Amino acid sequence: MNIIDGKMLAANLRAEIASGVAKLKEEKGIVPGLAVILVGNNPASVSYVTAKEKACVESGMYSREIRLPETTTQEELVNLVKELNVDPAIHGILVQLPVPKHISDKAVIDAIAPEKDVDGFTPINVGKMLIGEECFLPCTPHGIIKLIEFSGMDIKGRHAVVIGRSNIVGKPVAVLLARKETNATVTLCHTGTPDIAKFTREADIVVVAAGRPDTLKGDMLKPGAVVIDVGVNRIPDETKPKGFRLVGDADFESCSAVAGAITPVPGGVGPMTITMLLWNTLESAKRVK
Ligand code: NAP
């Protein structure tokens, strides 16, 4: 059984991105810039945003972190996004979700200029992805495709089962797997699927993005399947310094006994999500005329 090392793949790609950044600086004098906006103090969001800023600086990009109080209004946030849309030093804008409940995430996402939407969340980029036009691919789904390829599995002609149909993970992963370039046959499962195991037992690839521990167990897998575990769940654990440990959506012990390859949590999908964000930011800066 092979553990798919997301950290290693991310490090390889980040080295490539860093040399792309250096080249762009040298040839065109452009430094890719990413603005990361965080509203409030959600602990998971704070740690994601910190990791994104660090990765951005390490790759030679310009990072502008904007931390706003929980009391920020929707209008203030939308106005800030609009300012960043026309700021020439910024090539990518990321608003860390979830935003506080009094702000509509749709209103904020809609305000981001599609050419700076390095998260790939605006309806324009989602639509372009669906019809196969050039666009910013959403980071987690794009990273998942890279991880499956890195596992050594040739995706073409394989049966892939995706568990979860969110707009940021499940649905776009299903679309990317079914594209002609990737050519998998895709089954999308969710809470309305009566017997998920019936599908996963037939699958060569299982992507689980349900946000619930133990959604996938070893007895639900076909021997040799590739498992991509997207879930990040905090389980209280007093033996850990932070008082919790992270687990995925797959039961690692039973799944790793049956799977041919599996991503760990942490160290699988997470590092790839940030890497694909850097990738999109560099692409955005390269497009500047
Ligand atoms: P989400 O918006 O909560 O969506 C979860 C999806 O899973 C929903 O479509 C839900 O179905 C489905 N689902 C929930 N329980 C299920 C079950 N028992 N059986 C079948 N389907 C089930 O979550 P998300 O944003 O997609 O994120 C999923 C997980 O990935 C979370 O743990 C999140 O933290 C993690 N994540 C990690 C990264 C990373 O970079 N590592 C990035 C994004 C997300 P319904 O639609 O029917 O409700």
GROMACS .gro file of C-alpha atoms in nm, residues 33-177:
model
  145
   33GLY     CA    1   0.058   3.938  -0.557
   34LEU     CA    2  -0.206   3.758  -0.352
   35ALA     CA    3  -0.449   3.937  -0.118
   36VAL     CA    4  -0.593   3.718   0.155
   37ILE     CA    5  -0.888   3.856   0.348
   38LEU     CA    6  -0.998   3.708   0.678
   39VAL     CA    7  -1.303   3.835   0.861
   40GLY     CA    8  -1.322   3.736   1.228
   41ASN     CA    9  -1.115   3.490   1.428
   42ASN     CA   10  -1.239   3.140   1.344
   43PRO     CA   11  -0.941   2.928   1.463
   44ALA     CA   12  -0.938   2.693   1.162
   45SER     CA   13  -0.961   2.992   0.924
   46VAL     CA   14  -0.677   3.171   1.105
   47SER     CA   15  -0.453   2.868   1.060
   48TYR     CA   16  -0.546   2.826   0.689
   49VAL     CA   17  -0.483   3.195   0.619
   50THR     CA   18  -0.148   3.190   0.802
   51ALA     CA   19  -0.038   2.885   0.601
   52LYS     CA   20  -0.144   3.052   0.272
   53GLU     CA   21   0.047   3.372   0.351
   54LYS     CA   22   0.359   3.180   0.449
   55ALA     CA   23   0.351   2.969   0.132
   56CYS     CA   24   0.301   3.280  -0.079
   57VAL     CA   25   0.607   3.456   0.066
   58GLU     CA   26   0.819   3.138   0.044
   59SER     CA   27   0.751   3.115  -0.329
   60GLY     CA   28   0.872   3.473  -0.381
   61MET     CA   29   0.526   3.627  -0.424
   62TYR     CA   30   0.388   3.938  -0.260
   63SER     CA   31   0.135   3.859   0.012
   64ARG     CA   32  -0.107   4.119   0.144
   65GLU     CA   33  -0.292   3.993   0.446
   66ILE     CA   34  -0.603   4.183   0.544
   67ARG     CA   35  -0.758   4.083   0.877
   68LEU     CA   36  -1.091   4.244   0.951
   69PRO     CA   37  -1.304   4.240   1.266
   70GLU     CA   38  -1.609   4.014   1.299
   71THR     CA   39  -1.825   4.329   1.290
   72THR     CA   40  -1.723   4.417   0.931
   73THR     CA   41  -2.030   4.482   0.717
   74GLN     CA   42  -2.101   4.318   0.383
   75GLU     CA   43  -2.076   4.656   0.213
   76GLU     CA   44  -1.731   4.722   0.363
   77LEU     CA   45  -1.608   4.381   0.254
   78VAL     CA   46  -1.749   4.413  -0.099
   79ASN     CA   47  -1.594   4.761  -0.133
   80LEU     CA   48  -1.256   4.626  -0.025
   81VAL     CA   49  -1.280   4.347  -0.285
   82LYS     CA   50  -1.366   4.607  -0.551
   83GLU     CA   51  -1.057   4.812  -0.459
   84LEU     CA   52  -0.839   4.502  -0.489
   85ASN     CA   53  -0.998   4.422  -0.827
   86VAL     CA   54  -0.829   4.733  -0.971
   87ASP     CA   55  -0.506   4.721  -0.769
   88PRO     CA   56  -0.220   4.641  -1.011
   89ALA     CA   57  -0.003   4.487  -0.735
   90ILE     CA   58  -0.268   4.220  -0.671
   91HIS     CA   59  -0.321   3.930  -0.913
   92GLY     CA   60  -0.524   3.705  -0.687
   93ILE     CA   61  -0.795   3.775  -0.430
   94LEU     CA   62  -0.899   3.521  -0.171
   95VAL     CA   63  -1.172   3.572   0.086
   96GLN     CA   64  -1.140   3.300   0.348
   97LEU     CA   65  -1.472   3.120   0.393
   98PRO     CA   66  -1.688   3.092   0.594
   99VAL     CA   67  -1.753   3.465   0.641
  100PRO     CA   68  -1.962   3.568   0.945
  101LYS     CA   69  -2.333   3.490   0.916
  102HIS     CA   70  -2.442   3.851   0.858
  103ILE     CA   71  -2.243   3.855   0.530
  104SER     CA   72  -2.360   3.670   0.219
  105ASP     CA   73  -2.070   3.465   0.080
  106LYS     CA   74  -2.238   3.477  -0.261
  107ALA     CA   75  -2.236   3.861  -0.259
  108VAL     CA   76  -1.865   3.861  -0.173
  109ILE     CA   77  -1.766   3.596  -0.427
  110ASP     CA   78  -1.969   3.772  -0.699
  111ALA     CA   79  -1.773   4.091  -0.629
  112ILE     CA   80  -1.436   3.929  -0.712
  113ALA     CA   81  -1.318   4.003  -1.067
  114PRO     CA   82  -1.307   3.663  -1.246
  115GLU     CA   83  -0.953   3.738  -1.371
  116LYS     CA   84  -0.836   3.764  -1.007
  117ASP     CA   85  -1.052   3.479  -0.874
  118VAL     CA   86  -0.764   3.244  -0.795
  119ASP     CA   87  -0.992   3.026  -0.578
  120GLY     CA   88  -1.199   2.953  -0.890
  121PHE     CA   89  -1.527   3.015  -0.705
  122THR     CA   90  -1.696   3.285  -0.917
  123PRO     CA   91  -1.982   3.171  -1.142
  124ILE     CA   92  -1.777   3.274  -1.450
  125ASN     CA   93  -1.487   3.044  -1.359
  126VAL     CA   94  -1.718   2.760  -1.250
  127GLY     CA   95  -1.908   2.787  -1.580
  128LYS     CA   96  -1.588   2.793  -1.783
  129MET     CA   97  -1.463   2.486  -1.598
  130LEU     CA   98  -1.787   2.306  -1.677
  131ILE     CA   99  -1.769   2.377  -2.050
  132GLY     CA  100  -1.394   2.317  -2.065
  133GLU     CA  101  -1.275   2.674  -2.133
  134GLU     CA  102  -0.950   2.810  -1.992
  135CYS     CA  103  -1.012   2.934  -1.637
  136PHE     CA  104  -0.882   2.917  -1.282
  137LEU     CA  105  -0.960   2.567  -1.161
  138PRO     CA  106  -1.074   2.547  -0.797
  139CYS     CA  107  -0.770   2.466  -0.584
  140THR     CA  108  -0.877   2.161  -0.382
  141PRO     CA  109  -1.031   1.972  -0.679
  142HIS     CA  110  -0.730   2.058  -0.899
  143GLY     CA  111  -0.495   1.935  -0.625
  144ILE     CA  112  -0.697   1.612  -0.598
  145ILE     CA  113  -0.650   1.537  -0.969
  146LYS     CA  114  -0.274   1.596  -0.930
  147LEU     CA  115  -0.266   1.360  -0.628
  148ILE     CA  116  -0.445   1.080  -0.817
  149GLU     CA  117  -0.198   1.117  -1.106
  150PHE     CA  118   0.092   1.123  -0.857
  151SER     CA  119  -0.030   0.793  -0.708
  152GLY     CA  120   0.060   0.630  -1.040
  153MET     CA  121  -0.301   0.551  -1.135
  154ASP     CA  122  -0.387   0.615  -1.500
  155ILE     CA  123  -0.728   0.778  -1.459
  156LYS     CA  124  -0.853   0.713  -1.814
  157GLY     CA  125  -1.134   0.462  -1.830
  158ARG     CA  126  -1.146   0.416  -1.452
  159HIS     CA  127  -1.455   0.431  -1.236
  160ALA     CA  128  -1.433   0.713  -0.983
  161VAL     CA  129  -1.677   0.761  -0.696
  162VAL     CA  130  -1.698   1.102  -0.531
  163ILE     CA  131  -1.871   1.124  -0.192
  164GLY     CA  132  -2.001   1.477  -0.128
  165ARG     CA  133  -2.150   1.732  -0.367
  166SER     CA  134  -2.041   2.070  -0.230
  167ASN     CA  135  -1.970   2.350  -0.475
  168ILE     CA  136  -1.609   2.379  -0.362
  169VAL     CA  137  -1.507   2.011  -0.356
  170GLY     CA  138  -1.745   1.730  -0.457
  171LYS     CA  139  -1.914   1.877  -0.766
  172PRO     CA  140  -1.600   2.027  -0.924
  173VAL     CA  141  -1.399   1.710  -0.857
  174ALA     CA  142  -1.667   1.510  -1.037
  175VAL     CA  143  -1.654   1.752  -1.332
  176LEU     CA  144  -1.274   1.743  -1.355
  177LEU     CA  145  -1.263   1.363  -1.337
   0.00000   0.00000   0.00000
